[in-house]
mmCIF file of C-alpha atoms in Angstrom:
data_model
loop_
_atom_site.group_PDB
_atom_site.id
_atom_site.type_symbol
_atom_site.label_atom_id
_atom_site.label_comp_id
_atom_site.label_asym_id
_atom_site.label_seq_id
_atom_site.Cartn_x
_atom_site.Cartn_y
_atom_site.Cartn_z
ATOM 1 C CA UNK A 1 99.949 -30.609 -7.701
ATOM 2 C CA UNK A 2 102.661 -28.816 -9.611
ATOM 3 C CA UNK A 3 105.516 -29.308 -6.775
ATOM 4 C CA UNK A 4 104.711 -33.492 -6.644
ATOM 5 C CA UNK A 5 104.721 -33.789 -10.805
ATOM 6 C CA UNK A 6 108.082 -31.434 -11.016
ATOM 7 C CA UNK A 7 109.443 -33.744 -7.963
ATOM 8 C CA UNK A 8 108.502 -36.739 -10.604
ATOM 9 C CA UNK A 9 109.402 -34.880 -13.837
ATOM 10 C CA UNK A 10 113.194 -34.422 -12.159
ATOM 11 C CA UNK A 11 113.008 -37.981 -10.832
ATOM 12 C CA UNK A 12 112.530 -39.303 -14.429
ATOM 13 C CA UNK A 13 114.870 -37.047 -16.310
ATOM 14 C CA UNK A 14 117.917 -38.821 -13.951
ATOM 15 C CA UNK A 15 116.460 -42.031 -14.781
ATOM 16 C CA UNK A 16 114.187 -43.201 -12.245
ATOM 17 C CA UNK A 17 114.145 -42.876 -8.684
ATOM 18 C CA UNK A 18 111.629 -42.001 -5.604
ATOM 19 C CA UNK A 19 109.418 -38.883 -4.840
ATOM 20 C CA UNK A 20 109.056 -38.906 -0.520
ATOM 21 C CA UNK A 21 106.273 -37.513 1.084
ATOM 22 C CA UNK A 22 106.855 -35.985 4.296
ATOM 23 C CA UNK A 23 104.873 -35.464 7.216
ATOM 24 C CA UNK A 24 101.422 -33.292 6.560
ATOM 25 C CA UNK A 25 98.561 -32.982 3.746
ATOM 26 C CA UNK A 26 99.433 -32.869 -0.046
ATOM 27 C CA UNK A 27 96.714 -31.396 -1.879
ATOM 28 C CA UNK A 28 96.148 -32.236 -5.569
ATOM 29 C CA UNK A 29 93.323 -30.670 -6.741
ATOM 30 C CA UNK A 30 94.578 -31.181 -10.379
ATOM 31 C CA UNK A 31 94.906 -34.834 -9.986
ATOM 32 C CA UNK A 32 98.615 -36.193 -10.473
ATOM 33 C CA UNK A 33 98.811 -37.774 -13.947
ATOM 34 C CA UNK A 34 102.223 -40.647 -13.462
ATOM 35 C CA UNK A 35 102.206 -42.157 -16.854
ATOM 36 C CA UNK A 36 105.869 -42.969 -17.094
ATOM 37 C CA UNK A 37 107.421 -45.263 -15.403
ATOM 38 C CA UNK A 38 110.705 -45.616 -13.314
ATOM 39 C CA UNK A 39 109.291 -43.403 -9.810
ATOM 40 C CA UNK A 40 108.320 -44.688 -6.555
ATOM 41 C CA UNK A 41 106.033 -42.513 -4.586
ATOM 42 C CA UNK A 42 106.560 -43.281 -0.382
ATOM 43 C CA UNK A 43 105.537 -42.234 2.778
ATOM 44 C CA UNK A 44 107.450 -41.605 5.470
ATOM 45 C CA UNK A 45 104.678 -40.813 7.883
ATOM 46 C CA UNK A 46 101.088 -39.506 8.441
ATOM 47 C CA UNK A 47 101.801 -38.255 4.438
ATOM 48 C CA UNK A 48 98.208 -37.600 3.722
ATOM 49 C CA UNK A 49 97.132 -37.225 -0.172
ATOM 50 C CA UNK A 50 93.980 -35.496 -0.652
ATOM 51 C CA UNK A 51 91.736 -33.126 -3.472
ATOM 52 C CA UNK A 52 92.335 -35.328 -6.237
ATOM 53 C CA UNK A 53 93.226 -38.593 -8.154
ATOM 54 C CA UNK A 54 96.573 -39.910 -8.087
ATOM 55 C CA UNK A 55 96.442 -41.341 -11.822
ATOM 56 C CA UNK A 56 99.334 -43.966 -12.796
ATOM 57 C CA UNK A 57 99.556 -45.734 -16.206
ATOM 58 C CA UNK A 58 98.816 -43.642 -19.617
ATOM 59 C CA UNK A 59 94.762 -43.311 -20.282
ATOM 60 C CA UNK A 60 95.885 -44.229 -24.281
ATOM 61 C CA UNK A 61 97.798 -47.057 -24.911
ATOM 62 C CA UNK A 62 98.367 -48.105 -28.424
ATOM 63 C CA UNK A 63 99.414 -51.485 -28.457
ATOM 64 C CA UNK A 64 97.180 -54.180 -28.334
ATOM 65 C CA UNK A 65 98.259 -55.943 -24.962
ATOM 66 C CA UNK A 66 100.295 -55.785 -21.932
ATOM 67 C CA UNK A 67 100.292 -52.532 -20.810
ATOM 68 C CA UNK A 68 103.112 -50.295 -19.693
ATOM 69 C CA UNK A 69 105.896 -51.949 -17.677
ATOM 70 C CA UNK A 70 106.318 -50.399 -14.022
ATOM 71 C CA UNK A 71 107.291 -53.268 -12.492
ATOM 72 C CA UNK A 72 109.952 -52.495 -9.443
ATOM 73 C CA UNK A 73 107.598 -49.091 -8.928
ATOM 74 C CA UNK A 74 105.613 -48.943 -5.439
ATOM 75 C CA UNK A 75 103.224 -46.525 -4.110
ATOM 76 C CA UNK A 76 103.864 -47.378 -0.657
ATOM 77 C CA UNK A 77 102.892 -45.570 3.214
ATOM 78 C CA UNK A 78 100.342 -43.271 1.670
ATOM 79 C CA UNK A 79 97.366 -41.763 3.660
ATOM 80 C CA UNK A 80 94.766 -41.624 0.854
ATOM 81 C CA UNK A 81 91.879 -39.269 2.045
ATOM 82 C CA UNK A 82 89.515 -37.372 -0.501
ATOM 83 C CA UNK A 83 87.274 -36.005 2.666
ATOM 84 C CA UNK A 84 84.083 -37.841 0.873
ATOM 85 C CA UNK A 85 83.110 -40.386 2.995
ATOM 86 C CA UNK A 86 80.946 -43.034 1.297
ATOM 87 C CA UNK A 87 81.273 -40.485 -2.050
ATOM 88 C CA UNK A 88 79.622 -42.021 -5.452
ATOM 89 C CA UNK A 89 82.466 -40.538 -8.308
ATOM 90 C CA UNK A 90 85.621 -39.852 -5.999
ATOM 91 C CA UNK A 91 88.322 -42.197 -6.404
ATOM 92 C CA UNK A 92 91.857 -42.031 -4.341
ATOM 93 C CA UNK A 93 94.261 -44.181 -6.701
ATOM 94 C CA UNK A 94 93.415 -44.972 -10.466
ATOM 95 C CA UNK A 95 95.196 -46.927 -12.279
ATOM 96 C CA UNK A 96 95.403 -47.193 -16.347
ATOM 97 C CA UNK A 97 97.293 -49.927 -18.090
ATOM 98 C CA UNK A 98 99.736 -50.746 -15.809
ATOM 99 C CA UNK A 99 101.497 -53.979 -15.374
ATOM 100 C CA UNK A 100 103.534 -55.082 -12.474
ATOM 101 C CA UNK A 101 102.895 -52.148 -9.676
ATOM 102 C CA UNK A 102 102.954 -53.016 -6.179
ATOM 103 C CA UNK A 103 100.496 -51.114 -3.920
ATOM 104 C CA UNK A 104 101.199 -51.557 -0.265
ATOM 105 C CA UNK A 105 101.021 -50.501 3.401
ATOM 106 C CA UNK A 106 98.417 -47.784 2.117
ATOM 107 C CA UNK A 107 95.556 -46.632 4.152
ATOM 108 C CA UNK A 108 92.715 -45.619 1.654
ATOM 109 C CA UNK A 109 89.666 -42.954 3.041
ATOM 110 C CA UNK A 110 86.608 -40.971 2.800
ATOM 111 C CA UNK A 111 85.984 -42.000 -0.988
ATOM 112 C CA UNK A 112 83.705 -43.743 -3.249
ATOM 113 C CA UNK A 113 86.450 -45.955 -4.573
ATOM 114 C CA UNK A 114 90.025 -46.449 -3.052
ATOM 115 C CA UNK A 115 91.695 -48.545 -5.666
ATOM 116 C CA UNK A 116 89.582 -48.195 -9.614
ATOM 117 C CA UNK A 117 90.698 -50.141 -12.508
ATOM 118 C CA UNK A 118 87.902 -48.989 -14.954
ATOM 119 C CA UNK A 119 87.054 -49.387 -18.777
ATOM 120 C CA UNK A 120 86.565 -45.865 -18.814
ATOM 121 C CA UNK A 121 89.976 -44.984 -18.049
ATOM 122 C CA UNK A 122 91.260 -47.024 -20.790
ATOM 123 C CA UNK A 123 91.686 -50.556 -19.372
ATOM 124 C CA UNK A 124 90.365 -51.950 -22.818
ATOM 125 C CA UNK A 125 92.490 -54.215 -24.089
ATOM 126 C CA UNK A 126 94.359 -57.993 -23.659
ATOM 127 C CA UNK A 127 95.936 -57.812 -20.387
ATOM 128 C CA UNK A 128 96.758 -54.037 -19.960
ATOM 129 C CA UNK A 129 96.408 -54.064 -16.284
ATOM 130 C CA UNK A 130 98.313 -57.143 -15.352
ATOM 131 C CA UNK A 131 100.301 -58.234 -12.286
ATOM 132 C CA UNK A 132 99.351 -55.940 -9.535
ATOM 133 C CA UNK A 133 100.268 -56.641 -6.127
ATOM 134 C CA UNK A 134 98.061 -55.029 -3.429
ATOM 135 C CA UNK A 135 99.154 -56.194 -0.534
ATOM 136 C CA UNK A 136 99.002 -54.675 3.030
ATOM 137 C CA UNK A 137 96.484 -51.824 2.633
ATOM 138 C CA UNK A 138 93.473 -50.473 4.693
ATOM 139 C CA UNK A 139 90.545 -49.269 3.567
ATOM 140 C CA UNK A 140 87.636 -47.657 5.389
ATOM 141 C CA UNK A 141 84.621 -44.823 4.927
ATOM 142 C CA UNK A 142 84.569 -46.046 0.880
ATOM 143 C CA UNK A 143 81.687 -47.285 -1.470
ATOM 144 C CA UNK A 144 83.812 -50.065 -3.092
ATOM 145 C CA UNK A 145 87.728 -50.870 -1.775
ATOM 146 C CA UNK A 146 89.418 -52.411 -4.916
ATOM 147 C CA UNK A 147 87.122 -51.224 -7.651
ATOM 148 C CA UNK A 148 87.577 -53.089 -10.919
ATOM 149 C CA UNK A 149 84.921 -52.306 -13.893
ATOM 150 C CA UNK A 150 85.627 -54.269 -16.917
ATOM 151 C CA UNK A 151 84.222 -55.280 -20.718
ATOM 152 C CA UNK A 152 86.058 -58.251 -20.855
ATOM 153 C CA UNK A 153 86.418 -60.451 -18.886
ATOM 154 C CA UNK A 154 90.341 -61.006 -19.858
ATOM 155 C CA UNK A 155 91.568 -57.053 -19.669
ATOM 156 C CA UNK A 156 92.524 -57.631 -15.602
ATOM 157 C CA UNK A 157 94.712 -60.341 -14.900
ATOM 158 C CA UNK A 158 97.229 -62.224 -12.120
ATOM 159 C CA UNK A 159 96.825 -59.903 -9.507
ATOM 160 C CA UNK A 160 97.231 -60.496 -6.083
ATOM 161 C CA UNK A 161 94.964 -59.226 -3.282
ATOM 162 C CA UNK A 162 96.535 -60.355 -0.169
ATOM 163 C CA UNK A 163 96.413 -59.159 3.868
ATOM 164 C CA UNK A 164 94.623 -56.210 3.339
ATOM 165 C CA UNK A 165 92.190 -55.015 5.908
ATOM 166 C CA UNK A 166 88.573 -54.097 5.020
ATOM 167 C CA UNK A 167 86.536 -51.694 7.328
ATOM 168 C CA UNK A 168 82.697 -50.367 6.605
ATOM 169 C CA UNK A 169 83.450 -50.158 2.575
ATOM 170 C CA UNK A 170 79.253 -49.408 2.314
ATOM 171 C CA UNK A 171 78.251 -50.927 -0.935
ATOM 172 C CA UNK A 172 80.817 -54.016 -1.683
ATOM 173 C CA UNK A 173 84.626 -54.044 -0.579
ATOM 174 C CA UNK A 174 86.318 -55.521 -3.891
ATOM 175 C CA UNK A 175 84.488 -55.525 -7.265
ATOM 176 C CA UNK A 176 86.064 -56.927 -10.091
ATOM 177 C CA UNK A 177 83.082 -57.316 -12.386
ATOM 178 C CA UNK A 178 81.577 -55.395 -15.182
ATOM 179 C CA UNK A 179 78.872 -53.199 -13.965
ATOM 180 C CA UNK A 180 77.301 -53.256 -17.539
ATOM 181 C CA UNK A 181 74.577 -56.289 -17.675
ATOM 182 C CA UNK A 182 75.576 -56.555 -21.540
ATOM 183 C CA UNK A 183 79.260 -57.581 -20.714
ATOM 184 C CA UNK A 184 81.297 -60.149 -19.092
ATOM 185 C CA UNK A 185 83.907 -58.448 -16.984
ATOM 186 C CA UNK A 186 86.115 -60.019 -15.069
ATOM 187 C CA UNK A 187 89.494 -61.263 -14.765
ATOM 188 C CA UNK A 188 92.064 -63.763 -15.577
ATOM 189 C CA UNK A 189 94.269 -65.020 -12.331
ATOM 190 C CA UNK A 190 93.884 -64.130 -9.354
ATOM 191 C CA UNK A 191 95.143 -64.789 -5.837
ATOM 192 C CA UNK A 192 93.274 -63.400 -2.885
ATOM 193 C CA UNK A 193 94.569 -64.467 0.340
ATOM 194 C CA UNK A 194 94.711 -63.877 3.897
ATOM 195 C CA UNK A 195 92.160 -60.475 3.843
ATOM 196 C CA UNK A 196 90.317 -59.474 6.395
ATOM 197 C CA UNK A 197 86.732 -57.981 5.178
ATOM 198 C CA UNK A 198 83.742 -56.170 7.624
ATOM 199 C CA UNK A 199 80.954 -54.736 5.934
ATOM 200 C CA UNK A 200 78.239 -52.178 7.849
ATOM 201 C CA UNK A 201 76.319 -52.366 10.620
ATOM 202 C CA UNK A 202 73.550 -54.781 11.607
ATOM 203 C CA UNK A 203 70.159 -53.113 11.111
ATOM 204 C CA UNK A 204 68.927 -49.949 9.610
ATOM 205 C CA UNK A 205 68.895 -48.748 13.370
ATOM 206 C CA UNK A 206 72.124 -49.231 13.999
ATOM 207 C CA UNK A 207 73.564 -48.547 10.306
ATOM 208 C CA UNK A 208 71.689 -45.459 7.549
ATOM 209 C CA UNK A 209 73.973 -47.756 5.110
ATOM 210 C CA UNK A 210 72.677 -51.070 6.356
ATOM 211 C CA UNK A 211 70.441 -50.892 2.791
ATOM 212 C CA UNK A 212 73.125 -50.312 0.164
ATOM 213 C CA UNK A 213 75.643 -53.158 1.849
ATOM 214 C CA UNK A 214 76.211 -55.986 -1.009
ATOM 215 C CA UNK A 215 79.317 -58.636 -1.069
ATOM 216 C CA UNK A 216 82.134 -58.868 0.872
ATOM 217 C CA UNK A 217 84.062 -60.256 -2.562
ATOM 218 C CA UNK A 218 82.431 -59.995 -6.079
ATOM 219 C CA UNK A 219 83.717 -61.224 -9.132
ATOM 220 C CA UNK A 220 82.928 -61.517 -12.916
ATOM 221 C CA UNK A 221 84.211 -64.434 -14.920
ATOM 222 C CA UNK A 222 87.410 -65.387 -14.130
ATOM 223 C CA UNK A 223 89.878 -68.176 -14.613
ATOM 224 C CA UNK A 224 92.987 -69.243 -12.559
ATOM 225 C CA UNK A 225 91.118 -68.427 -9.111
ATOM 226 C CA UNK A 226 92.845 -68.882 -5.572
ATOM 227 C CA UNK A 227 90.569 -67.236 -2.611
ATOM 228 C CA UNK A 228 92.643 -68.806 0.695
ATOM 229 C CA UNK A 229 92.721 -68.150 4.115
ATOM 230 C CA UNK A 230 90.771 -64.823 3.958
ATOM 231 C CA UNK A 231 87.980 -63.658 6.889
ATOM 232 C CA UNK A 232 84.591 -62.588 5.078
ATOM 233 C CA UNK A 233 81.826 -61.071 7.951
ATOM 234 C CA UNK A 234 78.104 -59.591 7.657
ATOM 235 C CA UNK A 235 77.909 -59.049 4.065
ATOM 236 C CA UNK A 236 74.797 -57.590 3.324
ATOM 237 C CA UNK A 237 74.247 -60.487 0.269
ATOM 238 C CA UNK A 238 76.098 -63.524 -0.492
ATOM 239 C CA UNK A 239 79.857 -62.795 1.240
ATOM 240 C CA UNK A 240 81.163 -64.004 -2.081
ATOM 241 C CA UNK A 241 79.865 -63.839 -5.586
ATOM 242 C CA UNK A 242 81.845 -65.632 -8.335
ATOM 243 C CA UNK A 243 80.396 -65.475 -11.887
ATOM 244 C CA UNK A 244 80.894 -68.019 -14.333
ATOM 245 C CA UNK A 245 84.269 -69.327 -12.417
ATOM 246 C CA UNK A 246 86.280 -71.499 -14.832
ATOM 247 C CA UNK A 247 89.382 -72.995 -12.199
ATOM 248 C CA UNK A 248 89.302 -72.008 -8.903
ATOM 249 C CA UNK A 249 90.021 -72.950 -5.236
ATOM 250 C CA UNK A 250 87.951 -72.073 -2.417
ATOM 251 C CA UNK A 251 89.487 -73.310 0.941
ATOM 252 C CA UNK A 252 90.673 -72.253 4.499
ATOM 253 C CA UNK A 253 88.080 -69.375 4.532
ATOM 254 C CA UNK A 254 85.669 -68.086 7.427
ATOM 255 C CA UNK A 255 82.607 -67.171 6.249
ATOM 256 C CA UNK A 256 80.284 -65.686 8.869
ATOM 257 C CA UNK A 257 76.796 -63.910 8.855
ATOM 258 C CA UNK A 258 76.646 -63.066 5.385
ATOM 259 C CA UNK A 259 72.616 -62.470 3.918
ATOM 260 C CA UNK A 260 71.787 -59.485 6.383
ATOM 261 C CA UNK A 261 69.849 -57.667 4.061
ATOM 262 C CA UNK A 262 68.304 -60.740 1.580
ATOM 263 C CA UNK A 263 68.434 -64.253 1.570
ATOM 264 C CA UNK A 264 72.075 -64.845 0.225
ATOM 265 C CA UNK A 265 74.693 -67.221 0.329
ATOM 266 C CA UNK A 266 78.549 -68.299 2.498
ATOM 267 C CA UNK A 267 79.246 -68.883 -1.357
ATOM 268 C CA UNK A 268 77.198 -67.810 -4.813
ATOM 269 C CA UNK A 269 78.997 -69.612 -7.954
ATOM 270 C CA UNK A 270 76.534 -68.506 -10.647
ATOM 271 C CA UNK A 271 76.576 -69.996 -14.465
ATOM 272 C CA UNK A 272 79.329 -71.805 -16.938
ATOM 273 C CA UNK A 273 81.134 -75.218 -16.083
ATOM 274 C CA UNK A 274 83.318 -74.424 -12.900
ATOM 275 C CA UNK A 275 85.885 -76.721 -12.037
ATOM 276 C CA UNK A 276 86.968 -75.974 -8.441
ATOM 277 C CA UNK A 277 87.129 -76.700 -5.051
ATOM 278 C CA UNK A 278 85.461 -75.991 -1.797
ATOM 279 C CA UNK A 279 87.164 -77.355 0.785
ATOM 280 C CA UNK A 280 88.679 -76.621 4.427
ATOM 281 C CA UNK A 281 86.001 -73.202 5.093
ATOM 282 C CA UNK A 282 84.292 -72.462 7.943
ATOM 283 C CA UNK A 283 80.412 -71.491 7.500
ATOM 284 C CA UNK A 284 78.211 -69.642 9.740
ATOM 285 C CA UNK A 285 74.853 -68.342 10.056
ATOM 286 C CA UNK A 286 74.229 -67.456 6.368
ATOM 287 C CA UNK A 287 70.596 -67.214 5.075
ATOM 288 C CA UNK A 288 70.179 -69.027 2.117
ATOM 289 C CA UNK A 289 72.833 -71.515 1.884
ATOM 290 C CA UNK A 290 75.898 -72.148 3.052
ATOM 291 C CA UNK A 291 77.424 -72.745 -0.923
ATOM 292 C CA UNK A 292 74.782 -72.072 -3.851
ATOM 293 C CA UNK A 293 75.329 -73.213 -7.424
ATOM 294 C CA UNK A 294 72.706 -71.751 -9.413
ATOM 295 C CA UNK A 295 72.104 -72.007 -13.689
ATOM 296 C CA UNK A 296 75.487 -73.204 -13.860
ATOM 297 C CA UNK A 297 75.456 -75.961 -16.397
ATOM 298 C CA UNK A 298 77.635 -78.754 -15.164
ATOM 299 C CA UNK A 299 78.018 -78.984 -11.298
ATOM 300 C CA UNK A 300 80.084 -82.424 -11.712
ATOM 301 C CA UNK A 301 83.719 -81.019 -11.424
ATOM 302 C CA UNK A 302 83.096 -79.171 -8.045
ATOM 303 C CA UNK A 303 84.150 -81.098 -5.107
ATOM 304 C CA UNK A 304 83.130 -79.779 -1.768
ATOM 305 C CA UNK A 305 84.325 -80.903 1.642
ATOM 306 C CA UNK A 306 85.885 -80.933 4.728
ATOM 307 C CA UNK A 307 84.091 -78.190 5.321
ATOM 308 C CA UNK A 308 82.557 -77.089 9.115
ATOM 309 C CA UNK A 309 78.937 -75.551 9.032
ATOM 310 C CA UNK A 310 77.751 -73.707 11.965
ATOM 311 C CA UNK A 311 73.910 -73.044 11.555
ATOM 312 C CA UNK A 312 70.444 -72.029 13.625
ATOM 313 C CA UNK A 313 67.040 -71.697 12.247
ATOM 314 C CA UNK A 314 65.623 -67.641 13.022
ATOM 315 C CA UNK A 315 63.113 -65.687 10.896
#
């Protein structure tokens, strides 16, 4: 832990620059705590990061929205592995009001959480943890993949989730919702494209985690929604989950098998006035319905179609 914040101290006193990881385990059992910008933190093969949080972004933040500038900054070719496969507190990468990181070609392991954007961190006000790009990651063995826990529904916004590849994340692979019943968490712009998403096994047989699988995508409230051209398989409820949706577009997705634990939905838009559309997705063998709208209070500025439904009755 000492060696990797002396590499950044020294990077940061010459004004910015890049901390490599070589080959080999790095073990941080004091969790790394980045909360200037100005370093990049690399790979350059089989660099595994392990025995605590890597923490970017200051956990206080005193201005009232934004968050702290890192834009140009990557953590990039990382091996993320906390040895805790399917954990319920570990967490790989956090991140506290930062705006502008880019988070790629990272393979994320053997956690509860990969990525977490939480409240409790500090993520509290107007935009603090803005403009992430997560983009080319993998992440397997987890509870949750992208991990976002929010009071407001406006703290998280324009991110973009794109080509990342999902693998047995055992409860739901990205959660950007408040996990409080008394709040409306979410976030504001978003574009999620082109990710691939698998979620357990089939049964209880074949799977111990069958039982705690959820969505493949769940969100809060959100506004400025683009979910394109992603691949969304044998979610254990509805495959995705959006909560009061304000604008979004829903189209060129496959949606297969999802409702393997309960009767659940291809696509679960729950409450508000959405305004959105469906259009261009494949559908297949879901349990409930293919697209549900349910106590939403105006459905007459969602068009759906164009779509292809593939369907057959069983138990």
């Amino acid at each position: 832990t000492s060696a990797i914040m002396m590499a950044y101290e020294t990077a940061i006193k010459a004004g910015g620059g890049r901390v490599e990881f070589g080959p080999g385990r790095f073990y941080i059992p004091g969790n790394l705590e980045i909360n200037e910008p100005g370093v990049s933190f690399t790979g350059l093969g089989d660099s595994i990061i392990g025995g605590g949080e890597f923490r970017i972004g200051p956990a206080d933040y005193g201005e009232p929205q934004n968050g702290v500038d890192f834009s140009g900054d990557r953590v990039a070719n990382l091996v993320f592995d906390r040895g805790d496969e399917y954990g319920e507190m570990s967490r790989c990468l956090v991140l506290r009001n930062v705006r502008g990181l880019d988070v790629s070609s990272n393979f994320f392991s053997a956690a509860g959480k990969g990525i977490a954007v939480e409240a409790a961190d500090g993520n509290d006000k107007f935009h603090t943890t803005a403009m992430l790009r997560i983009a080319g990651n993998r992440f397997s063995r987890l509870t949750v993949g992208i991990f976002g826990d929010t009071v407001e529904w406006d703290r998280l916004s324009d991110w973009q989730i794109a080509d990342n590849y999902f693998n047995y994340c055992s409860d739901t692979s990205v959660w950007i919702s408040s996990t409080d019943d008394e709040t409306v968490g979410g976030i504001d712009g978003l574009d999620f494209s082109a990710n691939t998403i698998f979620s357990m096994g089939y049964t209880e047989a074949s799977d111990p985690l069958f039982s705690k699988k959820r969505y493949n995508l769940r969100l809060g409230k959100t506004n400025w929604l683009r979910i394109v051209n992603n691949n969304f398989f044998e979610a254990g409820l509805s495959a995705v989950l959006l909560d009061i949706p304000q604008n979004f577009t829903f189209t060129a997705n496959h949606i297969a098998w999802p409702g393997q634990r309960e009767l659940a939905d291809g696509l679960e838009i729950r409450g508000g006035k959405p305004i959105g559309v469906v259009s261009g997705n494949t559908f297949a063998r879901w349990t409930r319905a293919a697209v549900g709208l349910y106590e939403t209070e105006d459905n007459t500025q969602i068009e759906i179609g164009q779509n292809a439904w593939s369907w057959t009755p069983t138990p």
